């Protein structure tokens, strides 16, 4: 997803009438925050609560069967995920031509842009961010979901500069005993086995990308680079990267644990439990992997929805128990997470 090109006005070259709307459901569009080739992301405001959300508007008329299947898979996966460092799905609105995914808005933008502006992070700050990323990714892996496109551009920041992982468009379920073979992701973050067209189980390709992300956080550069795909492929498959003098020994050792070319030697995220760099300064709190996955039924919010918005407690409880993402569910989530 790239930020909107300044030159292009908000007019759309799709003949999809839904793209001319200035809002949908309970949401008023404010501005475009991103544009992909099949989707546009609008900053919007919830009319009743005033909470800011991001609405991903997907033009179904431009999608073939395969892409439509991938879209519904992305939605199914987003409905599964409920973690403080993963962008939350609030509501799904579908019309004949368009799918609207109402999601959490990360007002801090991309971690990539943050690094461009502020340069590399000190190891202390990089650790805080990296622990949030690890917590979210190991939560996904525990749910047998892999992201497959982890990169600094997909790591968003909220108003407190906390991490919010976005864009599960390449994500999939994996079987620990199975193999996947789709080449996904962005070359600088892609594991060597992907360049070699080898099948993979799943988590190990995210683990490699996390190694690249750790390198980017602590050095502000990519470990593997090349002026074209061939050079990039050679650089990744050679697996050689420079360790700047300012990097601590423990950080260097941790990078070596992630950037192992052999996927079978590249352990899964559980090996991090006692890593000295990860736990430096966090001795008593190991990476939280199974943060509360079920949304609690908060009596105060249910009461408020009843008295202020005339929404029955039963209808809210039904949404939460049956994983329904409609306008009632959105009202609850917006007040619960805000
Ligand atoms: C719905 C969702 C998850 C999404 O799809 N995007 C898009 C849109 C732009 C973009 C990107 O530049 C990188 C990744 C994801 C995205 C979002 N962008 C934001 N905030 C934001 C704020 C300023 C700049 C960039 C992103 N919050 C939530 C989302």
mmCIF file of C-alpha atoms and ligand atoms in Angstrom:
data_model
loop_
_atom_site.group_PDB
_atom_site.id
_atom_site.type_symbol
_atom_site.label_atom_id
_atom_site.label_comp_id
_atom_site.label_asym_id
_atom_site.label_seq_id
_atom_site.Cartn_x
_atom_site.Cartn_y
_atom_site.Cartn_z
ATOM 1 C CA UNK A 1 0.000 0.000 0.000
ATOM 2 C CA UNK A 2 1.548 3.301 -0.965
ATOM 3 C CA UNK A 3 0.607 6.768 0.232
ATOM 4 C CA UNK A 4 -1.733 8.594 -2.180
ATOM 5 C CA UNK A 5 0.067 10.115 -5.147
ATOM 6 C CA UNK A 6 -0.251 13.870 -4.676
ATOM 7 C CA UNK A 7 -0.853 14.604 -8.344
ATOM 8 C CA UNK A 8 -3.859 12.278 -8.693
ATOM 9 C CA UNK A 9 -7.072 13.938 -7.409
ATOM 10 C CA UNK A 10 -9.616 11.885 -5.545
ATOM 11 C CA UNK A 11 -11.369 11.035 -8.813
ATOM 12 C CA UNK A 12 -11.271 7.338 -9.553
ATOM 13 C CA UNK A 13 -10.741 5.674 -12.875
ATOM 14 C CA UNK A 14 -13.036 2.838 -11.753
ATOM 15 C CA UNK A 15 -16.641 3.077 -12.858
ATOM 16 C CA UNK A 16 -17.589 1.726 -9.444
ATOM 17 C CA UNK A 17 -20.270 4.084 -8.039
ATOM 18 C CA UNK A 18 -19.203 3.251 -4.491
ATOM 19 C CA UNK A 19 -15.898 5.020 -5.121
ATOM 20 C CA UNK A 20 -17.648 8.370 -5.377
ATOM 21 C CA UNK A 21 -19.163 8.091 -1.902
ATOM 22 C CA UNK A 22 -18.168 10.467 0.843
ATOM 23 C CA UNK A 23 -18.895 7.813 3.436
ATOM 24 C CA UNK A 24 -20.437 4.414 4.132
ATOM 25 C CA UNK A 25 -22.623 3.131 6.973
ATOM 26 C CA UNK A 26 -21.886 5.108 10.122
ATOM 27 C CA UNK A 27 -18.623 6.510 8.706
ATOM 28 C CA UNK A 28 -17.795 9.829 7.049
ATOM 29 C CA UNK A 29 -14.687 9.726 4.830
ATOM 30 C CA UNK A 30 -12.163 12.479 5.515
ATOM 31 C CA UNK A 31 -9.133 11.869 3.311
ATOM 32 C CA UNK A 32 -7.250 9.159 1.461
ATOM 33 C CA UNK A 33 -4.281 7.735 3.416
ATOM 34 C CA UNK A 34 -3.243 5.084 0.948
ATOM 35 C CA UNK A 35 -3.852 3.692 -2.481
ATOM 36 C CA UNK A 36 -3.126 0.234 -3.821
ATOM 37 C CA UNK A 37 -4.061 -1.134 -7.213
ATOM 38 C CA UNK A 38 -7.266 -2.765 -5.970
ATOM 39 C CA UNK A 39 -7.937 -0.811 -2.836
ATOM 40 C CA UNK A 40 -7.983 2.669 -1.425
ATOM 41 C CA UNK A 41 -7.733 3.446 2.294
ATOM 42 C CA UNK A 42 -9.696 6.363 3.665
ATOM 43 C CA UNK A 43 -9.366 8.043 7.028
ATOM 44 C CA UNK A 44 -12.953 8.195 8.325
ATOM 45 C CA UNK A 45 -14.850 9.262 11.397
ATOM 46 C CA UNK A 46 -17.575 7.212 13.095
ATOM 47 C CA UNK A 47 -20.648 9.475 13.146
ATOM 48 C CA UNK A 48 -21.921 8.359 16.550
ATOM 49 C CA UNK A 49 -18.735 8.046 18.619
ATOM 50 C CA UNK A 50 -16.470 10.414 16.654
ATOM 51 C CA UNK A 51 -13.719 7.765 16.725
ATOM 52 C CA UNK A 52 -11.288 7.869 13.780
ATOM 53 C CA UNK A 53 -11.030 4.685 11.725
ATOM 54 C CA UNK A 54 -9.341 3.617 8.506
ATOM 55 C CA UNK A 55 -11.665 2.187 5.854
ATOM 56 C CA UNK A 56 -10.081 -0.060 3.228
ATOM 57 C CA UNK A 57 -12.306 0.270 0.152
ATOM 58 C CA UNK A 58 -11.861 -2.653 -2.227
ATOM 59 C CA UNK A 59 -13.353 -2.503 -5.703
ATOM 60 C CA UNK A 60 -14.581 -6.055 -6.318
ATOM 61 C CA UNK A 61 -15.247 -5.356 -10.004
ATOM 62 C CA UNK A 62 -11.473 -5.246 -10.591
ATOM 63 C CA UNK A 63 -10.828 -8.625 -8.922
ATOM 64 C CA UNK A 64 -10.806 -12.016 -10.624
ATOM 65 C CA UNK A 65 -11.944 -15.176 -8.840
ATOM 66 C CA UNK A 66 -8.475 -15.856 -7.414
ATOM 67 C CA UNK A 67 -8.021 -12.340 -6.030
ATOM 68 C CA UNK A 68 -11.560 -12.387 -4.634
ATOM 69 C CA UNK A 69 -10.702 -15.611 -2.819
ATOM 70 C CA UNK A 70 -7.569 -13.998 -1.404
ATOM 71 C CA UNK A 71 -9.634 -11.005 -0.204
ATOM 72 C CA UNK A 72 -12.105 -13.203 1.664
ATOM 73 C CA UNK A 73 -9.178 -15.152 3.146
ATOM 74 C CA UNK A 74 -7.628 -11.860 4.369
ATOM 75 C CA UNK A 75 -10.954 -10.925 6.003
ATOM 76 C CA UNK A 76 -11.318 -14.342 7.650
ATOM 77 C CA UNK A 77 -7.788 -14.044 9.034
ATOM 78 C CA UNK A 78 -8.330 -10.460 10.255
ATOM 79 C CA UNK A 79 -11.462 -11.675 12.117
ATOM 80 C CA UNK A 80 -9.312 -14.267 13.891
ATOM 81 C CA UNK A 81 -6.705 -11.818 15.104
ATOM 82 C CA UNK A 82 -7.170 -9.755 18.231
ATOM 83 C CA UNK A 83 -3.847 -8.410 19.530
ATOM 84 C CA UNK A 84 -2.716 -4.972 20.746
ATOM 85 C CA UNK A 85 0.005 -4.807 18.072
ATOM 86 C CA UNK A 86 -2.075 -5.946 15.113
ATOM 87 C CA UNK A 87 -4.449 -3.531 13.362
ATOM 88 C CA UNK A 88 -7.953 -4.386 14.555
ATOM 89 C CA UNK A 89 -10.866 -5.118 12.204
ATOM 90 C CA UNK A 90 -14.055 -3.425 13.467
ATOM 91 C CA UNK A 91 -16.669 -3.924 10.746
ATOM 92 C CA UNK A 92 -17.117 -5.435 7.299
ATOM 93 C CA UNK A 93 -19.601 -3.767 4.909
ATOM 94 C CA UNK A 94 -20.181 -5.401 1.552
ATOM 95 C CA UNK A 95 -22.164 -3.999 -1.374
ATOM 96 C CA UNK A 96 -22.609 -5.446 -4.880
ATOM 97 C CA UNK A 97 -19.370 -3.905 -6.177
ATOM 98 C CA UNK A 98 -17.369 -3.082 -3.078
ATOM 99 C CA UNK A 99 -16.044 -4.420 0.209
ATOM 100 C CA UNK A 100 -15.407 -1.877 2.984
ATOM 101 C CA UNK A 101 -13.105 -3.083 5.768
ATOM 102 C CA UNK A 102 -13.462 -0.737 8.730
ATOM 103 C CA UNK A 103 -10.257 -0.995 10.713
ATOM 104 C CA UNK A 104 -8.184 0.631 13.407
ATOM 105 C CA UNK A 105 -6.423 3.798 12.192
ATOM 106 C CA UNK A 106 -2.707 3.958 13.006
ATOM 107 C CA UNK A 107 -2.156 7.725 13.046
ATOM 108 C CA UNK A 108 1.649 7.470 13.292
ATOM 109 C CA UNK A 109 2.030 6.103 9.781
ATOM 110 C CA UNK A 110 4.714 3.668 8.638
ATOM 111 C CA UNK A 111 7.697 2.648 10.750
ATOM 112 C CA UNK A 112 9.597 2.910 7.442
ATOM 113 C CA UNK A 113 8.890 6.653 7.233
ATOM 114 C CA UNK A 114 9.683 7.061 10.922
ATOM 115 C CA UNK A 115 13.139 5.545 10.294
ATOM 116 C CA UNK A 116 13.663 7.741 7.212
ATOM 117 C CA UNK A 117 12.969 10.813 9.351
ATOM 118 C CA UNK A 118 14.653 9.788 12.636
ATOM 119 C CA UNK A 119 17.352 7.427 11.366
ATOM 120 C CA UNK A 120 18.347 4.165 13.077
ATOM 121 C CA UNK A 121 17.102 3.510 16.582
ATOM 122 C CA UNK A 122 19.236 3.081 19.682
ATOM 123 C CA UNK A 123 19.139 -0.564 20.753
ATOM 124 C CA UNK A 124 16.916 0.269 23.732
ATOM 125 C CA UNK A 125 14.197 1.791 21.492
ATOM 126 C CA UNK A 126 14.670 -0.904 18.830
ATOM 127 C CA UNK A 127 14.159 -3.543 21.544
ATOM 128 C CA UNK A 128 10.853 -2.012 22.693
ATOM 129 C CA UNK A 129 9.526 -1.952 19.108
ATOM 130 C CA UNK A 130 10.930 -5.380 18.246
ATOM 131 C CA UNK A 131 9.338 -6.979 21.339
ATOM 132 C CA UNK A 132 5.937 -5.643 20.240
ATOM 133 C CA UNK A 133 6.484 -7.027 16.724
ATOM 134 C CA UNK A 134 7.614 -10.405 18.123
ATOM 135 C CA UNK A 135 4.620 -10.564 20.457
ATOM 136 C CA UNK A 136 2.231 -9.990 17.523
ATOM 137 C CA UNK A 137 3.968 -12.378 15.090
ATOM 138 C CA UNK A 138 4.313 -15.213 17.605
ATOM 139 C CA UNK A 139 0.630 -14.681 18.474
ATOM 140 C CA UNK A 140 -0.178 -15.193 14.768
ATOM 141 C CA UNK A 141 2.052 -18.276 14.531
ATOM 142 C CA UNK A 142 0.336 -19.772 17.594
ATOM 143 C CA UNK A 143 -2.933 -19.335 15.653
ATOM 144 C CA UNK A 144 -1.245 -21.023 12.669
ATOM 145 C CA UNK A 145 -1.307 -17.808 10.652
ATOM 146 C CA UNK A 146 1.744 -16.471 8.794
ATOM 147 C CA UNK A 147 1.964 -12.892 7.549
ATOM 148 C CA UNK A 148 4.444 -13.427 4.627
ATOM 149 C CA UNK A 149 4.908 -9.718 3.927
ATOM 150 C CA UNK A 150 6.550 -8.424 7.095
ATOM 151 C CA UNK A 151 8.541 -5.268 6.296
ATOM 152 C CA UNK A 152 9.080 -1.790 7.736
ATOM 153 C CA UNK A 153 6.429 -0.405 5.358
ATOM 154 C CA UNK A 154 3.767 -2.691 6.851
ATOM 155 C CA UNK A 155 4.640 -1.915 10.457
ATOM 156 C CA UNK A 156 2.471 1.036 11.387
ATOM 157 C CA UNK A 157 2.653 3.231 14.460
ATOM 158 C CA UNK A 158 -0.263 4.469 16.537
ATOM 159 C CA UNK A 159 -0.505 7.826 18.320
ATOM 160 C CA UNK A 160 1.761 6.485 21.113
ATOM 161 C CA UNK A 161 4.267 5.174 18.553
ATOM 162 C CA UNK A 162 3.300 1.603 19.446
ATOM 163 C CA UNK A 163 3.521 -0.999 16.676
ATOM 164 C CA UNK A 164 0.448 -2.034 14.685
ATOM 165 C CA UNK A 165 1.089 -4.752 12.089
ATOM 166 C CA UNK A 166 -0.942 -4.100 8.922
ATOM 167 C CA UNK A 167 -1.657 -5.640 5.547
ATOM 168 C CA UNK A 168 -2.482 -9.317 5.904
ATOM 169 C CA UNK A 169 -3.082 -9.457 2.154
ATOM 170 C CA UNK A 170 -0.382 -12.152 1.714
ATOM 171 C CA UNK A 171 -1.150 -13.975 4.953
ATOM 172 C CA UNK A 172 -2.301 -17.564 5.076
ATOM 173 C CA UNK A 173 -2.962 -20.477 7.377
ATOM 174 C CA UNK A 174 -0.175 -23.028 7.603
ATOM 175 C CA UNK A 175 0.014 -26.669 8.624
ATOM 176 C CA UNK A 176 3.072 -27.454 10.791
ATOM 177 C CA UNK A 177 3.422 -30.724 8.832
ATOM 178 C CA UNK A 178 2.498 -29.185 5.482
ATOM 179 C CA UNK A 179 4.262 -27.176 2.778
ATOM 180 C CA UNK A 180 3.391 -23.928 1.020
ATOM 181 C CA UNK A 181 4.889 -22.792 -2.257
ATOM 182 C CA UNK A 182 3.651 -19.287 -3.067
ATOM 183 C CA UNK A 183 6.456 -16.758 -3.350
ATOM 184 C CA UNK A 184 5.205 -13.807 -1.280
ATOM 185 C CA UNK A 185 6.579 -10.653 0.172
ATOM 186 C CA UNK A 186 9.104 -8.017 -0.698
ATOM 187 C CA UNK A 187 12.544 -9.176 -2.004
ATOM 188 C CA UNK A 188 14.764 -7.412 0.580
ATOM 189 C CA UNK A 189 12.792 -9.202 3.322
ATOM 190 C CA UNK A 190 12.310 -12.538 1.534
ATOM 191 C CA UNK A 191 14.027 -15.677 2.861
ATOM 192 C CA UNK A 192 16.599 -17.411 0.567
ATOM 193 C CA UNK A 193 14.440 -20.525 0.132
ATOM 194 C CA UNK A 194 11.774 -18.329 -1.455
ATOM 195 C CA UNK A 195 14.243 -17.097 -4.079
ATOM 196 C CA UNK A 196 15.221 -20.729 -4.674
ATOM 197 C CA UNK A 197 11.569 -21.639 -5.291
ATOM 198 C CA UNK A 198 11.629 -24.158 -2.471
ATOM 199 C CA UNK A 199 8.426 -25.082 -0.618
ATOM 200 C CA UNK A 200 8.245 -23.997 2.996
ATOM 201 C CA UNK A 201 6.207 -24.722 6.111
ATOM 202 C CA UNK A 202 5.379 -21.119 7.035
ATOM 203 C CA UNK A 203 6.727 -19.524 10.243
ATOM 204 C CA UNK A 204 10.356 -19.782 9.122
ATOM 205 C CA UNK A 205 9.807 -17.248 6.303
ATOM 206 C CA UNK A 206 8.369 -14.731 8.794
ATOM 207 C CA UNK A 207 11.350 -15.421 11.105
ATOM 208 C CA UNK A 208 13.786 -14.439 8.316
ATOM 209 C CA UNK A 209 11.832 -11.216 7.658
ATOM 210 C CA UNK A 210 11.949 -10.428 11.380
ATOM 211 C CA UNK A 211 15.738 -10.708 11.194
ATOM 212 C CA UNK A 212 15.784 -8.187 8.358
ATOM 213 C CA UNK A 213 13.458 -5.920 10.367
ATOM 214 C CA UNK A 214 15.762 -6.127 13.419
ATOM 215 C CA UNK A 215 18.690 -5.134 11.174
ATOM 216 C CA UNK A 216 16.708 -2.219 9.717
ATOM 217 C CA UNK A 217 15.655 -0.989 13.170
ATOM 218 C CA UNK A 218 19.200 -1.022 14.575
ATOM 219 C CA UNK A 219 21.154 0.158 11.513
ATOM 220 C CA UNK A 220 18.636 2.078 9.379
ATOM 221 C CA UNK A 221 19.794 0.039 6.350
ATOM 222 C CA UNK A 222 18.810 -3.186 4.588
ATOM 223 C CA UNK A 223 21.185 -6.126 5.231
ATOM 224 C CA UNK A 224 20.821 -7.419 1.657
ATOM 225 C CA UNK A 225 20.525 -5.143 -1.302
ATOM 226 C CA UNK A 226 21.056 -5.039 -5.037
ATOM 227 C CA UNK A 227 20.228 -2.785 -7.908
ATOM 228 C CA UNK A 228 18.039 -5.476 -9.474
ATOM 229 C CA UNK A 229 16.258 -8.655 -8.476
ATOM 230 C CA UNK A 230 19.142 -10.867 -9.615
ATOM 231 C CA UNK A 231 21.661 -9.006 -7.443
ATOM 232 C CA UNK A 232 19.191 -9.020 -4.530
ATOM 233 C CA UNK A 233 18.702 -12.770 -4.918
ATOM 234 C CA UNK A 234 22.480 -13.352 -4.927
ATOM 235 C CA UNK A 235 22.941 -11.127 -1.881
ATOM 236 C CA UNK A 236 20.196 -12.902 0.102
ATOM 237 C CA UNK A 237 21.299 -16.395 -0.935
ATOM 238 C CA UNK A 238 24.928 -15.585 -0.080
ATOM 239 C CA UNK A 239 23.553 -14.437 3.265
ATOM 240 C CA UNK A 240 26.480 -12.134 3.987
ATOM 241 C CA UNK A 241 25.694 -8.832 5.636
ATOM 242 C CA UNK A 242 27.806 -6.171 7.306
ATOM 243 C CA UNK A 243 27.649 -5.707 11.075
ATOM 244 C CA UNK A 244 28.311 -2.039 11.901
ATOM 245 C CA UNK A 245 30.888 -1.430 14.654
ATOM 246 C CA UNK A 246 28.311 0.239 16.932
ATOM 247 C CA UNK A 247 26.114 -2.870 17.182
ATOM 248 C CA UNK A 248 26.417 -4.688 20.533
ATOM 249 C CA UNK A 249 27.666 -8.310 20.601
ATOM 250 C CA UNK A 250 24.331 -9.585 21.933
ATOM 251 C CA UNK A 251 22.480 -7.830 19.119
ATOM 252 C CA UNK A 252 24.859 -9.293 16.529
ATOM 253 C CA UNK A 253 24.361 -12.765 18.037
ATOM 254 C CA UNK A 254 20.588 -12.324 17.835
ATOM 255 C CA UNK A 255 20.757 -11.271 14.179
ATOM 256 C CA UNK A 256 22.725 -14.458 13.451
ATOM 257 C CA UNK A 257 19.893 -16.485 15.002
ATOM 258 C CA UNK A 258 17.363 -14.985 12.573
ATOM 259 C CA UNK A 259 19.392 -14.691 9.366
ATOM 260 C CA UNK A 260 20.295 -18.359 8.958
ATOM 261 C CA UNK A 261 20.056 -19.444 5.308
ATOM 262 C CA UNK A 262 19.063 -23.032 6.123
ATOM 263 C CA UNK A 263 15.334 -22.850 7.028
ATOM 264 C CA UNK A 264 15.625 -26.021 9.092
ATOM 265 C CA UNK A 265 18.322 -24.474 11.287
ATOM 266 C CA UNK A 266 16.462 -21.164 11.527
ATOM 267 C CA UNK A 267 14.553 -21.945 14.702
ATOM 268 C CA UNK A 268 11.053 -20.736 15.444
ATOM 269 C CA UNK A 269 10.233 -17.811 17.739
ATOM 270 C CA UNK A 270 10.148 -19.952 20.875
ATOM 271 C CA UNK A 271 13.973 -19.954 20.951
ATOM 272 C CA UNK A 272 13.805 -16.261 21.871
ATOM 273 C CA UNK A 273 12.465 -16.830 25.374
ATOM 274 C CA UNK A 274 15.881 -16.554 26.961
ATOM 275 C CA UNK A 275 17.698 -14.413 24.408
ATOM 276 C CA UNK A 276 19.839 -11.855 26.311
ATOM 277 C CA UNK A 277 19.243 -8.961 23.859
ATOM 278 C CA UNK A 278 15.478 -9.455 23.759
ATOM 279 C CA UNK A 279 15.209 -9.677 27.553
ATOM 280 C CA UNK A 280 17.753 -6.994 28.500
ATOM 281 C CA UNK A 281 15.840 -4.789 30.924
ATOM 282 C CA UNK A 282 12.686 -6.916 30.696
ATOM 283 C CA UNK A 283 13.855 -9.728 32.959
ATOM 284 C CA UNK A 284 10.534 -10.274 34.685
ATOM 285 C CA UNK A 285 8.240 -9.997 31.667
ATOM 286 C CA UNK A 286 8.821 -12.542 28.870
ATOM 287 C CA UNK A 287 7.394 -11.722 25.448
ATOM 288 C CA UNK A 288 3.613 -11.899 25.848
ATOM 289 C CA UNK A 289 2.512 -14.327 23.176
ATOM 290 C CA UNK A 290 -1.012 -15.214 24.088
ATOM 291 C CA UNK A 291 -2.317 -11.797 25.062
ATOM 292 C CA UNK A 292 -6.058 -12.021 25.715
ATOM 293 C CA UNK A 293 -7.410 -13.209 22.396
ATOM 294 C CA UNK A 294 -11.096 -13.103 23.223
ATOM 295 C CA UNK A 295 -12.700 -9.691 23.515
ATOM 296 C CA UNK A 296 -14.106 -9.332 27.043
ATOM 297 C CA UNK A 297 -17.775 -8.430 27.472
ATOM 298 C CA UNK A 298 -17.364 -5.118 29.263
ATOM 299 C CA UNK A 299 -20.507 -4.410 31.277
ATOM 300 C CA UNK A 300 -19.883 -0.658 31.413
ATOM 301 C CA UNK A 301 -19.659 -0.388 27.615
ATOM 302 C CA UNK A 302 -22.680 -2.653 27.083
ATOM 303 C CA UNK A 303 -24.639 -0.443 29.504
ATOM 304 C CA UNK A 304 -23.491 2.701 27.681
ATOM 305 C CA UNK A 305 -24.505 1.268 24.299
ATOM 306 C CA UNK A 306 -27.942 0.487 25.746
ATOM 307 C CA UNK A 307 -28.593 3.831 27.424
ATOM 308 C CA UNK A 308 -26.881 6.220 24.989
ATOM 309 C CA UNK A 309 -27.322 4.418 21.656
ATOM 310 C CA UNK A 310 -30.321 2.204 22.386
ATOM 311 C CA UNK A 311 -28.429 -0.972 21.402
ATOM 312 C CA UNK A 312 -29.629 -4.051 23.321
ATOM 313 C CA UNK A 313 -27.138 -6.010 25.448
ATOM 314 C CA UNK A 314 -28.262 -9.224 23.704
ATOM 315 C CA UNK A 315 -27.354 -7.901 20.243
ATOM 316 C CA UNK A 316 -23.871 -6.906 21.464
ATOM 317 C CA UNK A 317 -23.295 -10.239 23.221
ATOM 318 C CA UNK A 318 -24.427 -12.098 20.072
ATOM 319 C CA UNK A 319 -21.820 -10.242 17.967
ATOM 320 C CA UNK A 320 -18.996 -10.979 20.401
ATOM 321 C CA UNK A 321 -19.889 -14.641 20.837
ATOM 322 C CA UNK A 322 -20.489 -15.311 17.132
ATOM 323 C CA UNK A 323 -17.575 -13.221 15.816
ATOM 324 C CA UNK A 324 -19.935 -10.937 13.867
ATOM 325 C CA UNK A 325 -18.456 -7.721 12.445
ATOM 326 C CA UNK A 326 -21.446 -5.479 11.799
ATOM 327 C CA UNK A 327 -22.335 -1.929 12.900
ATOM 328 C CA UNK A 328 -23.283 -3.104 16.412
ATOM 329 C CA UNK A 329 -19.950 -4.900 16.817
ATOM 330 C CA UNK A 330 -18.140 -1.811 15.535
ATOM 331 C CA UNK A 331 -19.852 0.390 18.146
ATOM 332 C CA UNK A 332 -18.636 -1.962 20.861
ATOM 333 C CA UNK A 333 -15.065 -2.264 19.510
ATOM 334 C CA UNK A 334 -14.698 1.492 18.967
ATOM 335 C CA UNK A 335 -15.629 2.188 22.597
ATOM 336 C CA UNK A 336 -13.755 -0.859 23.950
ATOM 337 C CA UNK A 337 -10.440 -0.059 22.235
ATOM 338 C CA UNK A 338 -10.593 3.714 22.225
HETATM 339 C C1 LIG B 1 -6.601 0.011 7.217
HETATM 340 C C2 LIG B 1 -5.077 -0.053 7.324
HETATM 341 C C3 LIG B 1 -4.636 -1.312 8.078
HETATM 342 C C4 LIG B 1 -4.464 -0.010 5.950
HETATM 343 O O1 LIG B 1 -4.655 -0.843 5.056
HETATM 344 N N1 LIG B 1 -3.675 1.080 5.835
HETATM 345 C C5 LIG B 1 -2.927 1.430 4.628
HETATM 346 C C6 LIG B 1 -2.977 2.867 4.247
HETATM 347 C C7 LIG B 1 -1.709 3.349 4.002
HETATM 348 C C8 LIG B 1 -0.778 2.324 4.357
HETATM 349 C C9 LIG B 1 0.636 2.277 4.342
HETATM 350 O O2 LIG B 1 1.330 3.339 3.873
HETATM 351 C C10 LIG B 1 1.295 1.124 4.791
HETATM 352 C C11 LIG B 1 0.557 0.029 5.255
HETATM 353 C C12 LIG B 1 -0.848 0.045 5.286
HETATM 354 C C13 LIG B 1 -1.452 1.193 4.811
HETATM 355 C C14 LIG B 1 -3.660 1.809 6.996
HETATM 356 N N2 LIG B 1 -2.978 2.929 7.270
HETATM 357 C C15 LIG B 1 -3.119 3.425 8.534
HETATM 358 N N3 LIG B 1 -2.422 4.554 8.881
HETATM 359 C C16 LIG B 1 -1.547 5.294 8.101
HETATM 360 C C17 LIG B 1 -1.428 6.647 8.426
HETATM 361 C C18 LIG B 1 -0.552 7.441 7.695
HETATM 362 C C19 LIG B 1 0.195 6.903 6.640
HETATM 363 C C20 LIG B 1 0.078 5.535 6.330
HETATM 364 C C21 LIG B 1 -0.790 4.738 7.060
HETATM 365 N N4 LIG B 1 -3.905 2.869 9.486
HETATM 366 C C22 LIG B 1 -4.595 1.726 9.203
HETATM 367 C C23 LIG B 1 -4.482 1.179 7.927
#
